[in-house]
Coordinates of C-alpha atoms in Angstrom, one line a residue:
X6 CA -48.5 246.6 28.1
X7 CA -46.5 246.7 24.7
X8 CA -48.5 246.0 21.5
X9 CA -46.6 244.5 18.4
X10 CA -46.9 245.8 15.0
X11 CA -50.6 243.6 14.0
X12 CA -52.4 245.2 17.6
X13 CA -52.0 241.9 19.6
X14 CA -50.2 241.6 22.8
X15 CA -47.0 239.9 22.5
X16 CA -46.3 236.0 22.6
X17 CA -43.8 235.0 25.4
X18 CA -42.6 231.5 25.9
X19 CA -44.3 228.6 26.2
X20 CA -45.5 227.9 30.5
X21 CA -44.0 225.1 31.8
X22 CA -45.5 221.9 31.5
X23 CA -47.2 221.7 35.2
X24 CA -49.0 224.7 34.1
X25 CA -50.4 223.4 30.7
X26 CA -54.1 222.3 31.0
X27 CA -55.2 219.0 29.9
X28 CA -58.5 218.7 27.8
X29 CA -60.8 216.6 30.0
X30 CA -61.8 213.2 28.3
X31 CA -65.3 213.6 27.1
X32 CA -68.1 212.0 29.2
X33 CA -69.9 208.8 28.4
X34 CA -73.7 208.4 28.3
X35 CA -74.4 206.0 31.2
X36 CA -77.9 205.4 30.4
X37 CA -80.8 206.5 32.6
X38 CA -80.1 206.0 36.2
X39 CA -81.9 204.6 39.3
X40 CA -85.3 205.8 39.5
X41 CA -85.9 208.0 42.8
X42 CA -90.2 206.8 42.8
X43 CA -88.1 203.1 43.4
X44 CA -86.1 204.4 45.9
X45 CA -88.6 206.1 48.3
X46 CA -90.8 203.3 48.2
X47 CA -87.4 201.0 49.1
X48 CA -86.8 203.8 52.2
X49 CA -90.9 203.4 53.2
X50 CA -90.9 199.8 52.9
X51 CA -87.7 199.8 55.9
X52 CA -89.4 202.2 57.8
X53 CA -92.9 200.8 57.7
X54 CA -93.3 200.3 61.7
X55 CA -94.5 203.6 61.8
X56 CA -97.8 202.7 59.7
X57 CA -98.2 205.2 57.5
X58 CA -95.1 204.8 55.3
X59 CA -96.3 201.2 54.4
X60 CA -99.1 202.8 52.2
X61 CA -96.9 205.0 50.5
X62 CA -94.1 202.3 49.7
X63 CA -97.0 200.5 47.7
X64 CA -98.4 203.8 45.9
X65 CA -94.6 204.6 45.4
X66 CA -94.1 201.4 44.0
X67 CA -96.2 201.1 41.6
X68 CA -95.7 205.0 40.0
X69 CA -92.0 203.2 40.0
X70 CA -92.7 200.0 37.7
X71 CA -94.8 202.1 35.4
X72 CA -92.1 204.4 35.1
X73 CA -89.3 202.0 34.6
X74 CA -91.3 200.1 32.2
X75 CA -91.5 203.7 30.4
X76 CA -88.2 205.0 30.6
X77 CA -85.7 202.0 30.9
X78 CA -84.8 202.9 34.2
X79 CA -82.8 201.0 36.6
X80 CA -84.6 200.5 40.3
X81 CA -86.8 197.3 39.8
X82 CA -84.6 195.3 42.7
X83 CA -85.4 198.1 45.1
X84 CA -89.2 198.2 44.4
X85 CA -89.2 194.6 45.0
X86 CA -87.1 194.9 48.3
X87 CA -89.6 197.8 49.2
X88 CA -92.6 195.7 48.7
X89 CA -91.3 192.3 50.5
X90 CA -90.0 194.7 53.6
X91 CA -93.6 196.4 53.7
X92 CA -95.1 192.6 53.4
X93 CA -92.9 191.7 56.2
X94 CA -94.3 194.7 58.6
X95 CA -97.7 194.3 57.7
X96 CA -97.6 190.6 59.2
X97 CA -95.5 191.6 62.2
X98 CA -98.3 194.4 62.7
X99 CA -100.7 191.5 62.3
X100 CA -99.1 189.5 64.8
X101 CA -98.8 191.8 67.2
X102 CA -102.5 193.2 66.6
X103 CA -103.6 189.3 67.3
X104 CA -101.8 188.9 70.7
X105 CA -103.0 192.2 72.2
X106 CA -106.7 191.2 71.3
X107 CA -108.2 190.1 74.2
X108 CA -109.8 186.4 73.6
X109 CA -113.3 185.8 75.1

């Protein structure tokens, strides 16, 4: 490699213009984004046949709405959704319960 007179290597042409880089545009602050509390307790609430998940759509729920009250967050829609589909098992858990209970 040949060094000019100043010690640098030396400038060839310029690359073709397929080969120049682009600066990337800069990102833009979206804001804070969906809170994951909401959407576990939106996942629990749709799989609350199996029992247990219905308990921890409610505890989820509720660590959700404090923390979206806190932080601004978006997820309130889901924690709702999450709560009305748990609501919804529970009386279909009900239900059932009632028409397997033998009557005397």
């Amino acid at each position: 490699m040949s060094v000019n007179s100043s010690g640098e290597p030396p400038q060839g042409p310029n690359p073709p213009a397929y080969l120049q880089m682009e600066q990337a545009p800069p990102q833009q602050y979206t804001g804070p984004g969906r809170n994951g509390w909401a959407v576990a307790c939106f996942v629990c609430g749709l799989v609350g046949i199996l029992g247990f998940p219905i308990m921890l759509c409610w505890i989820f729920g509720f660590i959700a709405l404090v923390q979206i009250t806190r932080t601004g967050q978006t997820g309130r829609l889901l924690v709702r959704l999450g709560f009305s589909a748990s609501g919804i098992w529970i009386l279909i858990i009900i239900a059932k319960a009632a028409q397997l209970t033998p009557t005397l």
